[in-house]
mmCIF file of C-alpha atoms and ligand atoms in Angstrom:
data_model
loop_
_atom_site.group_PDB
_atom_site.id
_atom_site.type_symbol
_atom_site.label_atom_id
_atom_site.label_comp_id
_atom_site.label_asym_id
_atom_site.label_seq_id
_atom_site.Cartn_x
_atom_site.Cartn_y
_atom_site.Cartn_z
ATOM 1 C CA MET A 1 -107.078 74.502 -344.453
ATOM 2 C CA ARG A 2 -107.721 78.232 -344.618
ATOM 3 C CA VAL A 3 -106.517 79.883 -341.408
ATOM 4 C CA LEU A 4 -107.321 83.534 -340.717
ATOM 5 C CA SER A 5 -106.748 85.967 -337.896
ATOM 6 C CA GLY A 6 -106.499 89.685 -337.282
ATOM 7 C CA ILE A 7 -104.631 91.830 -334.831
ATOM 8 C CA GLN A 8 -105.476 95.417 -333.927
ATOM 9 C CA PRO A 9 -102.836 98.061 -334.520
ATOM 10 C CA SER A 10 -103.196 99.899 -331.254
ATOM 11 C CA GLY A 11 -99.554 100.224 -330.178
ATOM 12 C CA ALA A 12 -96.425 98.125 -329.855
ATOM 13 C CA LEU A 13 -96.912 94.383 -329.420
ATOM 14 C CA HIS A 14 -96.095 92.871 -326.042
ATOM 15 C CA ILE A 15 -95.010 89.489 -324.749
ATOM 16 C CA GLY A 16 -98.610 88.509 -323.999
ATOM 17 C CA ASN A 17 -99.506 89.111 -327.657
ATOM 18 C CA TYR A 18 -96.552 86.981 -328.705
ATOM 19 C CA PHE A 19 -97.395 83.901 -326.631
ATOM 20 C CA GLY A 20 -101.154 84.352 -326.875
ATOM 21 C CA ALA A 21 -101.357 84.973 -330.604
ATOM 22 C CA ILE A 22 -98.336 85.542 -332.805
ATOM 23 C CA ARG A 23 -96.507 82.343 -331.972
ATOM 24 C CA GLN A 24 -99.612 80.407 -333.075
ATOM 25 C CA TYR A 25 -99.816 82.452 -336.283
ATOM 26 C CA VAL A 26 -96.252 81.453 -337.102
ATOM 27 C CA HIS A 27 -96.885 77.743 -336.420
ATOM 28 C CA LEU A 28 -100.102 77.718 -338.407
ATOM 29 C CA GLN A 29 -98.567 79.195 -341.538
ATOM 30 C CA GLU A 30 -96.883 75.812 -342.064
ATOM 31 C CA GLY A 31 -99.024 73.500 -344.119
ATOM 32 C CA ASN A 32 -102.055 75.815 -344.182
ATOM 33 C CA ASP A 33 -103.347 78.549 -346.385
ATOM 34 C CA ALA A 34 -102.873 81.322 -343.850
ATOM 35 C CA TYR A 35 -104.291 84.848 -343.976
ATOM 36 C CA TYR A 36 -103.344 87.348 -341.291
ATOM 37 C CA PHE A 37 -104.293 90.969 -341.255
ATOM 38 C CA VAL A 38 -103.803 94.192 -339.374
ATOM 39 C CA ALA A 39 -107.282 95.289 -338.290
ATOM 40 C CA ASP A 40 -107.097 99.023 -338.946
ATOM 41 C CA TYR A 41 -110.845 99.490 -339.551
ATOM 42 C CA HIS A 42 -111.393 98.039 -336.086
ATOM 43 C CA ALA A 43 -108.744 100.306 -334.600
ATOM 44 C CA LEU A 44 -110.765 103.347 -335.677
ATOM 45 C CA THR A 45 -112.940 102.679 -332.626
ATOM 46 C CA SER A 46 -109.994 103.640 -330.407
ATOM 47 C CA VAL A 47 -107.153 105.320 -332.346
ATOM 48 C CA ARG A 48 -108.119 108.872 -333.262
ATOM 49 C CA SER A 49 -104.954 110.195 -334.830
ATOM 50 C CA ALA A 50 -104.352 109.494 -338.521
ATOM 51 C CA GLU A 51 -100.623 109.813 -338.046
ATOM 52 C CA ASN A 52 -100.578 107.325 -335.177
ATOM 53 C CA LEU A 53 -102.797 104.870 -336.993
ATOM 54 C CA ARG A 54 -100.495 104.801 -340.039
ATOM 55 C CA LYS A 55 -97.487 104.359 -337.806
ATOM 56 C CA TYR A 56 -99.089 101.563 -335.775
ATOM 57 C CA VAL A 57 -100.133 99.699 -338.916
ATOM 58 C CA PHE A 58 -96.605 99.872 -340.309
ATOM 59 C CA ASP A 59 -95.182 98.796 -336.949
ATOM 60 C CA VAL A 60 -97.423 95.753 -336.648
ATOM 61 C CA VAL A 61 -96.638 94.599 -340.187
ATOM 62 C CA VAL A 62 -92.930 94.973 -339.453
ATOM 63 C CA ASP A 63 -93.230 93.244 -336.071
ATOM 64 C CA LEU A 64 -95.073 90.282 -337.536
ATOM 65 C CA LEU A 65 -92.552 89.886 -340.346
ATOM 66 C CA ALA A 66 -89.658 90.150 -337.879
ATOM 67 C CA LEU A 67 -91.253 87.537 -335.616
ATOM 68 C CA GLY A 68 -91.419 84.961 -338.369
ATOM 69 C CA LEU A 69 -94.453 85.453 -340.574
ATOM 70 C CA ASP A 70 -93.241 84.561 -344.007
ATOM 71 C CA PRO A 71 -94.888 86.457 -346.873
ATOM 72 C CA GLU A 72 -94.179 83.488 -349.162
ATOM 73 C CA ARG A 73 -96.316 81.278 -346.960
ATOM 74 C CA ALA A 74 -98.844 83.583 -345.342
ATOM 75 C CA THR A 75 -100.820 86.446 -346.822
ATOM 76 C CA LEU A 76 -100.098 89.308 -344.438
ATOM 77 C CA PHE A 77 -102.383 92.170 -345.389
ATOM 78 C CA VAL A 78 -103.943 95.326 -344.038
ATOM 79 C CA GLN A 79 -107.709 95.126 -343.494
ATOM 80 C CA SER A 80 -108.563 98.444 -345.156
ATOM 81 C CA ASP A 81 -106.617 97.487 -348.293
ATOM 82 C CA VAL A 82 -109.630 95.243 -348.905
ATOM 83 C CA PRO A 83 -112.618 97.633 -348.854
ATOM 84 C CA GLU A 84 -114.854 94.674 -349.809
ATOM 85 C CA THR A 85 -114.823 94.006 -346.066
ATOM 86 C CA THR A 86 -117.058 96.962 -345.309
ATOM 87 C CA GLU A 87 -119.552 96.047 -348.003
ATOM 88 C CA LEU A 88 -119.907 92.553 -346.638
ATOM 89 C CA ALA A 89 -120.241 93.996 -343.133
ATOM 90 C CA TRP A 90 -123.284 95.948 -344.339
ATOM 91 C CA LEU A 91 -124.916 92.852 -345.823
ATOM 92 C CA LEU A 92 -124.356 91.091 -342.516
ATOM 93 C CA THR A 93 -125.786 93.904 -340.396
ATOM 94 C CA SER A 94 -129.152 93.406 -342.009
ATOM 95 C CA VAL A 95 -129.425 89.862 -340.641
ATOM 96 C CA THR A 96 -127.890 90.593 -337.232
ATOM 97 C CA PRO A 97 -130.375 91.108 -334.377
ATOM 98 C CA MET A 98 -129.617 94.076 -332.098
ATOM 99 C CA GLY A 99 -129.876 91.783 -329.086
ATOM 100 C CA TRP A 100 -126.800 89.780 -330.121
ATOM 101 C CA LEU A 101 -124.687 92.916 -330.241
ATOM 102 C CA GLU A 102 -126.109 94.361 -327.026
ATOM 103 C CA LYS A 103 -124.724 91.302 -325.231
ATOM 104 C CA CYS A 104 -121.173 91.848 -326.473
ATOM 105 C CA VAL A 105 -118.671 92.551 -323.760
ATOM 106 C CA SER A 106 -116.704 95.545 -325.041
ATOM 107 C CA TYR A 107 -119.872 97.469 -325.874
ATOM 108 C CA LYS A 108 -121.668 96.411 -322.711
ATOM 109 C CA ASP A 109 -118.696 97.384 -320.512
ATOM 110 C CA LYS A 110 -118.538 100.857 -321.948
ATOM 111 C CA VAL A 111 -122.239 101.432 -321.536
ATOM 112 C CA GLN A 112 -122.207 100.060 -317.970
ATOM 113 C CA GLN A 113 -119.408 102.466 -317.108
ATOM 114 C CA GLY A 114 -121.645 105.251 -318.344
ATOM 115 C CA ILE A 115 -119.350 106.075 -321.277
ATOM 116 C CA PRO A 116 -121.193 106.839 -324.508
ATOM 117 C CA ALA A 117 -120.375 104.259 -327.161
ATOM 118 C CA GLU A 118 -120.141 104.879 -330.878
ATOM 119 C CA HIS A 119 -122.034 102.810 -333.405
ATOM 120 C CA GLY A 120 -118.651 101.489 -334.594
ATOM 121 C CA LEU A 121 -118.032 99.833 -331.253
ATOM 122 C CA PHE A 122 -121.556 98.423 -331.228
ATOM 123 C CA ALA A 123 -121.133 97.033 -334.735
ATOM 124 C CA TYR A 124 -117.545 95.844 -334.138
ATOM 125 C CA PRO A 125 -118.527 92.145 -334.022
ATOM 126 C CA VAL A 126 -120.315 92.417 -337.387
ATOM 127 C CA LEU A 127 -117.196 93.837 -339.000
ATOM 128 C CA GLN A 128 -115.227 91.017 -337.435
ATOM 129 C CA ALA A 129 -117.701 88.485 -338.848
ATOM 130 C CA ALA A 130 -117.190 90.074 -342.266
ATOM 131 C CA ASP A 131 -113.407 89.720 -341.900
ATOM 132 C CA ILE A 132 -113.751 86.041 -341.254
ATOM 133 C CA LEU A 133 -116.547 85.070 -343.642
ATOM 134 C CA LEU A 134 -115.076 87.057 -346.530
ATOM 135 C CA TYR A 135 -112.167 84.626 -346.766
ATOM 136 C CA ASP A 136 -114.032 81.348 -346.270
ATOM 137 C CA ALA A 137 -111.887 80.767 -343.194
ATOM 138 C CA ASP A 138 -111.948 77.286 -341.662
ATOM 139 C CA LEU A 139 -109.967 78.052 -338.552
ATOM 140 C CA VAL A 140 -109.541 81.284 -336.613
ATOM 141 C CA PRO A 141 -106.748 81.305 -334.016
ATOM 142 C CA VAL A 142 -107.648 83.771 -331.268
ATOM 143 C CA GLY A 143 -107.294 84.334 -327.536
ATOM 144 C CA GLN A 144 -110.043 83.375 -325.049
ATOM 145 C CA ASP A 145 -111.283 86.969 -325.048
ATOM 146 C CA GLN A 146 -112.405 86.590 -328.674
ATOM 147 C CA LYS A 147 -114.557 83.515 -328.104
ATOM 148 C CA GLN A 148 -117.780 85.518 -328.021
ATOM 149 C CA HIS A 149 -116.946 87.253 -331.302
ATOM 150 C CA LEU A 150 -116.370 83.901 -332.965
ATOM 151 C CA GLU A 151 -119.711 82.600 -331.710
ATOM 152 C CA ILE A 152 -121.481 85.638 -333.116
ATOM 153 C CA THR A 153 -119.658 85.174 -336.416
ATOM 154 C CA ARG A 154 -120.999 81.645 -336.679
ATOM 155 C CA ASP A 155 -124.483 82.778 -335.661
ATOM 156 C CA ILE A 156 -124.476 85.527 -338.288
ATOM 157 C CA ALA A 157 -123.248 83.117 -340.962
ATOM 158 C CA GLU A 158 -125.960 80.611 -340.087
ATOM 159 C CA ARG A 159 -128.611 83.289 -340.106
ATOM 160 C CA PHE A 160 -127.505 84.603 -343.501
ATOM 161 C CA ASN A 161 -127.368 81.070 -344.901
ATOM 162 C CA HIS A 162 -130.823 80.392 -343.531
ATOM 163 C CA VAL A 163 -132.328 83.571 -344.983
ATOM 164 C CA TYR A 164 -130.566 83.643 -348.371
ATOM 165 C CA GLY A 165 -129.372 80.091 -348.942
ATOM 166 C CA GLU A 166 -126.027 78.431 -348.338
ATOM 167 C CA THR A 167 -123.389 81.161 -348.810
ATOM 168 C CA PHE A 168 -120.836 81.145 -346.005
ATOM 169 C CA LYS A 169 -118.622 78.485 -344.571
ATOM 170 C CA LEU A 170 -118.894 78.199 -340.775
ATOM 171 C CA PRO A 171 -115.507 78.970 -339.236
ATOM 172 C CA LYS A 172 -114.141 77.254 -336.150
ATOM 173 C CA PRO A 173 -112.296 79.097 -333.414
ATOM 174 C CA TYR A 174 -108.883 77.755 -332.540
ATOM 175 C CA ILE A 175 -108.337 78.632 -328.916
ATOM 176 C CA LEU A 176 -105.315 77.088 -327.301
ATOM 177 C CA ASP A 177 -106.361 76.298 -323.751
ATOM 178 C CA GLN A 178 -102.852 75.474 -322.698
ATOM 179 C CA VAL A 179 -101.706 78.982 -323.561
ATOM 180 C CA ALA A 180 -101.856 80.462 -320.111
ATOM 181 C CA VAL A 181 -102.588 84.122 -319.735
ATOM 182 C CA VAL A 182 -99.224 85.871 -319.646
ATOM 183 C CA PRO A 183 -98.962 87.943 -316.453
ATOM 184 C CA GLY A 184 -97.859 91.577 -316.574
ATOM 185 C CA LEU A 185 -95.541 93.544 -314.300
ATOM 186 C CA ASP A 186 -98.220 93.862 -311.611
ATOM 187 C CA GLY A 187 -99.385 90.232 -311.805
ATOM 188 C CA ARG A 188 -102.619 90.995 -313.652
ATOM 189 C CA LYS A 189 -103.032 89.860 -317.273
ATOM 190 C CA MET A 190 -100.418 91.625 -319.381
ATOM 191 C CA SER A 191 -102.391 94.192 -321.342
ATOM 192 C CA LYS A 192 -101.928 97.608 -322.889
ATOM 193 C CA SER A 193 -104.950 98.787 -320.995
ATOM 194 C CA TYR A 194 -103.300 97.984 -317.626
ATOM 195 C CA ASP A 195 -100.013 99.647 -318.511
ATOM 196 C CA ASN A 196 -98.119 96.590 -317.261
ATOM 197 C CA THR A 197 -96.530 95.338 -320.473
ATOM 198 C CA ILE A 198 -93.075 94.374 -321.651
ATOM 199 C CA GLU A 199 -92.938 95.154 -325.352
ATOM 200 C CA ILE A 200 -91.331 92.531 -327.577
ATOM 201 C CA PHE A 201 -89.135 95.154 -329.208
ATOM 202 C CA ASP A 202 -88.325 97.285 -326.204
ATOM 203 C CA ASP A 203 -84.580 97.891 -326.191
ATOM 204 C CA PRO A 204 -82.602 95.617 -323.842
ATOM 205 C CA LYS A 205 -82.154 98.365 -321.233
ATOM 206 C CA THR A 206 -85.871 99.032 -321.036
ATOM 207 C CA ILE A 207 -86.588 95.299 -320.783
ATOM 208 C CA THR A 208 -84.181 94.988 -317.840
ATOM 209 C CA LYS A 209 -85.711 98.042 -316.168
ATOM 210 C CA LYS A 210 -89.244 96.741 -316.585
ATOM 211 C CA VAL A 211 -88.376 93.242 -315.355
ATOM 212 C CA LYS A 212 -86.959 94.815 -312.176
ATOM 213 C CA LYS A 213 -90.407 96.294 -311.552
ATOM 214 C CA ILE A 214 -92.194 92.934 -311.576
ATOM 215 C CA VAL A 215 -94.106 92.591 -308.335
ATOM 216 C CA THR A 216 -93.130 89.698 -306.027
ATOM 217 C CA ASP A 217 -93.786 88.836 -302.404
ATOM 218 C CA SER A 218 -91.034 89.381 -299.847
ATOM 219 C CA THR A 219 -89.974 85.787 -299.141
ATOM 220 C CA PRO A 220 -86.231 85.807 -298.310
ATOM 221 C CA VAL A 221 -83.671 84.156 -300.601
ATOM 222 C CA GLU A 222 -83.130 81.030 -298.502
ATOM 223 C CA ALA A 223 -86.844 80.284 -297.922
ATOM 224 C CA PRO A 224 -88.687 77.740 -300.108
ATOM 225 C CA LYS A 225 -91.035 79.316 -302.617
ATOM 226 C CA ASN A 226 -93.970 78.134 -304.657
ATOM 227 C CA PRO A 227 -93.134 78.566 -308.364
ATOM 228 C CA ASP A 228 -96.772 78.097 -309.362
ATOM 229 C CA THR A 229 -97.852 81.357 -307.753
ATOM 230 C CA CYS A 230 -94.849 83.465 -308.767
ATOM 231 C CA ASN A 231 -95.194 85.907 -311.703
ATOM 232 C CA LEU A 232 -91.479 85.827 -312.334
ATOM 233 C CA PHE A 233 -91.492 82.077 -312.633
ATOM 234 C CA MET A 234 -94.553 82.099 -314.895
ATOM 235 C CA LEU A 235 -92.794 84.475 -317.257
ATOM 236 C CA TYR A 236 -89.485 82.622 -317.030
ATOM 237 C CA ARG A 237 -91.213 79.378 -317.948
ATOM 238 C CA LEU A 238 -92.104 80.855 -321.346
ATOM 239 C CA PHE A 239 -88.455 81.393 -322.237
ATOM 240 C CA ALA A 240 -86.388 78.768 -320.410
ATOM 241 C CA SER A 241 -85.248 75.400 -321.746
ATOM 242 C CA PRO A 242 -86.624 72.325 -319.908
ATOM 243 C CA ALA A 243 -83.240 71.842 -318.171
ATOM 244 C CA GLU A 244 -83.079 75.462 -316.978
ATOM 245 C CA LEU A 245 -86.648 75.244 -315.828
ATOM 246 C CA ALA A 246 -86.088 72.038 -313.849
ATOM 247 C CA ASP A 247 -83.046 73.596 -312.186
ATOM 248 C CA VAL A 248 -84.857 76.788 -311.196
ATOM 249 C CA GLU A 249 -87.990 74.946 -310.095
ATOM 250 C CA GLY A 250 -85.908 72.716 -307.796
ATOM 251 C CA ARG A 251 -84.254 75.758 -306.247
ATOM 252 C CA TYR A 252 -87.614 77.448 -305.747
ATOM 253 C CA ARG A 253 -88.990 74.505 -303.822
ATOM 254 C CA ALA A 254 -85.824 73.914 -301.809
ATOM 255 C CA GLY A 255 -85.111 77.595 -301.161
ATOM 256 C CA GLY A 256 -81.900 79.318 -302.162
ATOM 257 C CA ILE A 257 -82.966 81.345 -305.184
ATOM 258 C CA GLY A 258 -83.775 85.022 -304.757
ATOM 259 C CA TYR A 259 -86.057 87.225 -306.816
ATOM 260 C CA GLY A 260 -83.073 89.411 -307.779
ATOM 261 C CA GLU A 261 -81.360 86.482 -309.480
ATOM 262 C CA MET A 262 -84.635 85.462 -311.129
ATOM 263 C CA LYS A 263 -85.091 88.972 -312.507
ATOM 264 C CA SER A 264 -81.611 88.975 -314.048
ATOM 265 C CA ARG A 265 -82.209 85.551 -315.554
ATOM 266 C CA LEU A 266 -85.587 86.553 -316.918
ATOM 267 C CA ALA A 267 -84.353 89.806 -318.470
ATOM 268 C CA GLU A 268 -81.466 87.988 -320.154
ATOM 269 C CA ALA A 269 -83.792 85.277 -321.428
ATOM 270 C CA ILE A 270 -86.240 87.780 -322.932
ATOM 271 C CA ILE A 271 -83.491 89.815 -324.578
ATOM 272 C CA ALA A 272 -81.883 86.683 -326.030
ATOM 273 C CA ALA A 273 -85.169 85.148 -327.222
ATOM 274 C CA PHE A 274 -86.080 88.140 -329.357
ATOM 275 C CA GLY A 275 -82.495 89.000 -330.403
ATOM 276 C CA PRO A 276 -82.686 87.605 -333.955
ATOM 277 C CA ALA A 277 -86.134 89.132 -334.463
ATOM 278 C CA ARG A 278 -84.808 92.485 -333.248
ATOM 279 C CA GLU A 279 -82.103 92.386 -335.939
ATOM 280 C CA LYS A 280 -84.567 91.413 -338.608
ATOM 281 C CA ARG A 281 -86.852 94.222 -337.536
ATOM 282 C CA ALA A 282 -84.075 96.810 -337.767
ATOM 283 C CA GLU A 283 -83.337 95.643 -341.294
ATOM 284 C CA LEU A 284 -86.981 95.967 -342.333
ATOM 285 C CA VAL A 285 -87.292 99.418 -340.814
ATOM 286 C CA ALA A 286 -84.260 100.453 -342.840
ATOM 287 C CA HIS A 287 -86.020 99.205 -346.006
ATOM 288 C CA PRO A 288 -89.638 100.371 -345.807
ATOM 289 C CA GLU A 289 -90.037 99.691 -349.537
ATOM 290 C CA ARG A 290 -89.732 95.951 -348.805
ATOM 291 C CA VAL A 291 -92.523 96.218 -346.259
ATOM 292 C CA GLU A 292 -94.602 98.182 -348.756
ATOM 293 C CA ALA A 293 -94.072 95.482 -351.401
ATOM 294 C CA VAL A 294 -95.262 92.757 -349.016
ATOM 295 C CA ARG A 295 -98.321 94.835 -348.180
ATOM 296 C CA GLU A 296 -99.160 95.489 -351.819
ATOM 297 C CA ASP A 297 -98.765 91.894 -352.915
ATOM 298 C CA ALA A 298 -100.793 90.592 -349.972
ATOM 299 C CA ALA A 299 -103.557 93.141 -350.626
ATOM 300 C CA GLN A 300 -103.938 91.882 -354.175
ATOM 301 C CA ARG A 301 -104.109 88.264 -353.111
ATOM 302 C CA ALA A 302 -106.555 89.036 -350.315
ATOM 303 C CA ARG A 303 -108.813 91.118 -352.571
ATOM 304 C CA LYS A 304 -108.939 88.360 -355.139
ATOM 305 C CA ALA A 305 -110.148 85.877 -352.529
ATOM 306 C CA ALA A 306 -112.532 88.422 -351.008
ATOM 307 C CA ARG A 307 -114.227 89.331 -354.299
ATOM 308 C CA ILE A 308 -115.296 85.748 -354.897
ATOM 309 C CA VAL A 309 -117.168 85.513 -351.602
ATOM 310 C CA LEU A 310 -118.543 89.051 -351.734
ATOM 311 C CA GLU A 311 -119.971 88.408 -355.207
ATOM 312 C CA LYS A 312 -121.641 85.254 -353.955
ATOM 313 C CA ALA A 313 -123.148 87.120 -350.995
ATOM 314 C CA ARG A 314 -124.344 90.028 -353.154
ATOM 315 C CA ASN A 315 -126.033 87.621 -355.538
ATOM 316 C CA ALA A 316 -127.599 85.685 -352.707
ATOM 317 C CA CYS A 317 -129.388 88.759 -351.378
ATOM 318 C CA GLY A 318 -130.385 90.228 -354.712
ATOM 319 C CA LEU A 319 -127.871 93.005 -355.231
ATOM 320 C CA GLY A 320 -126.440 93.713 -358.652
ATOM 321 C CA ARG A 321 -127.848 92.529 -361.950
HETATM 322 P P1 ADP B 1 -104.207 94.089 -325.140
HETATM 323 O O1 ADP B 1 -104.926 93.395 -324.000
HETATM 324 O O2 ADP B 1 -102.821 94.470 -324.745
HETATM 325 O O3 ADP B 1 -105.018 95.232 -325.720
HETATM 326 P P2 ADP B 1 -105.095 92.664 -327.449
HETATM 327 O O4 ADP B 1 -106.446 92.534 -326.842
HETATM 328 O O5 ADP B 1 -104.885 93.596 -328.590
HETATM 329 O O6 ADP B 1 -104.056 93.014 -326.274
HETATM 330 O O7 ADP B 1 -104.616 91.194 -327.835
HETATM 331 C C1 ADP B 1 -104.182 90.759 -329.111
HETATM 332 C C2 ADP B 1 -103.996 89.250 -329.043
HETATM 333 O O8 ADP B 1 -103.035 88.882 -328.026
HETATM 334 C C3 ADP B 1 -105.284 88.488 -328.678
HETATM 335 O O9 ADP B 1 -105.318 87.294 -329.445
HETATM 336 C C4 ADP B 1 -105.129 88.178 -327.204
HETATM 337 O O10 ADP B 1 -105.822 87.035 -326.818
HETATM 338 C C5 ADP B 1 -103.619 87.999 -327.067
HETATM 339 N N1 ADP B 1 -103.192 88.432 -325.727
HETATM 340 C C6 ADP B 1 -103.179 89.698 -325.255
HETATM 341 N N2 ADP B 1 -102.709 89.774 -323.997
HETATM 342 C C7 ADP B 1 -102.410 88.502 -323.636
HETATM 343 C C8 ADP B 1 -101.880 87.894 -322.436
HETATM 344 N N3 ADP B 1 -101.537 88.629 -321.381
HETATM 345 N N4 ADP B 1 -101.703 86.557 -322.430
HETATM 346 C C9 ADP B 1 -102.023 85.804 -323.516
HETATM 347 N N5 ADP B 1 -102.519 86.318 -324.672
HETATM 348 C C10 ADP B 1 -102.722 87.632 -324.741
HETATM 349 N N1 LIG B 2 -111.110 91.697 -332.396
HETATM 350 C C1 LIG B 2 -109.802 91.083 -332.485
HETATM 351 C C2 LIG B 2 -108.951 91.499 -331.270
HETATM 352 O O1 LIG B 2 -109.205 92.522 -330.674
HETATM 353 C C3 LIG B 2 -109.084 91.471 -333.754
HETATM 354 C C4 LIG B 2 -109.806 90.972 -334.963
HETATM 355 C C5 LIG B 2 -110.523 91.734 -335.864
HETATM 356 C C6 LIG B 2 -109.920 89.623 -335.405
HETATM 357 N N2 LIG B 2 -111.015 90.947 -336.848
HETATM 358 C C7 LIG B 2 -110.681 89.656 -336.594
HETATM 359 C C8 LIG B 2 -109.431 88.415 -334.923
HETATM 360 C C9 LIG B 2 -110.985 88.484 -337.302
HETATM 361 C C10 LIG B 2 -109.734 87.254 -335.616
HETATM 362 C C11 LIG B 2 -110.495 87.288 -336.809
HETATM 363 O O2 LIG B 2 -108.010 90.795 -330.931
#
């Protein structure tokens, strides 16, 4: 099965990204033909510094490798290393009704807030459709927030197939419902845009400092507490073993565990969980040529796959000889 997903390089990856996306990428590379890419064309809609963009792209590639993507199993490439993507995006724009894009959330939100939107943001879902269709993807693992983009991708593919004849495979989204939204320091969804994140590769001191800031209620230590409504517990659950979890849950319900103790436990658990990845990351950063080699090799493999589909699409609509 061909699995494909993309992640935007718009800053350091956080724990929400790990549980909501990256962990699934790592699982799915087993037994599948997996393609993952760093969506730098998409990031142009928000990152305006060339220097930052290059740095973020490098960082995401390194983070993904450190967290367990294996370049022998998965093709981990950078979107703009395959310029075929933008050509396919153009072919797709000509069968995409304006109305479909006007309904899309990120564009609509910006316009509703009275902020002028660029054409790139408006056309973002078409570029995303090109990413997916270009590789004949069967399965696209994404978070809930990407559901609409996947629907539009399928609609565009169907429309193109209807107009020009069977060309694209219809991809299926792979949305894990049981992956709960990871809460941030303030209890809202952990997200860069809320400034409430714990970065996967923050140094241990910063992790401890951030965990101390997690908002809780003021129930005293000895009082019983409801673990299901506690941010600390929700985060701890992601890291603890079943035995640790059962122990802590019992103490929540009976009373006798304080938020201070929970914060220490949580910080330790986060630091320990990403310890091996942190070492691997440091090694990669010390050898950027290894990262470059992975990128180069993946780009070649991705381009080879992309050319086949692009050629088919060009032929279907009458381009070329
Ligand atoms: P951010 O909200 O920080 O900008 P992105 O939108 O770039 O994060 O998310 C990248 C991936 O990580 C997506 O697949 C998204 O669904 C997932 N993700 C982001 N934040 C969370 C979260 N708090 N809980 C679960 N998954 C998340
Ligand atoms: N829009 C996605 C996000 O913000 C990133 C992305 C771009 C993507 N192209 C994709 C995801 C193709 C899956 C498939 O998270």
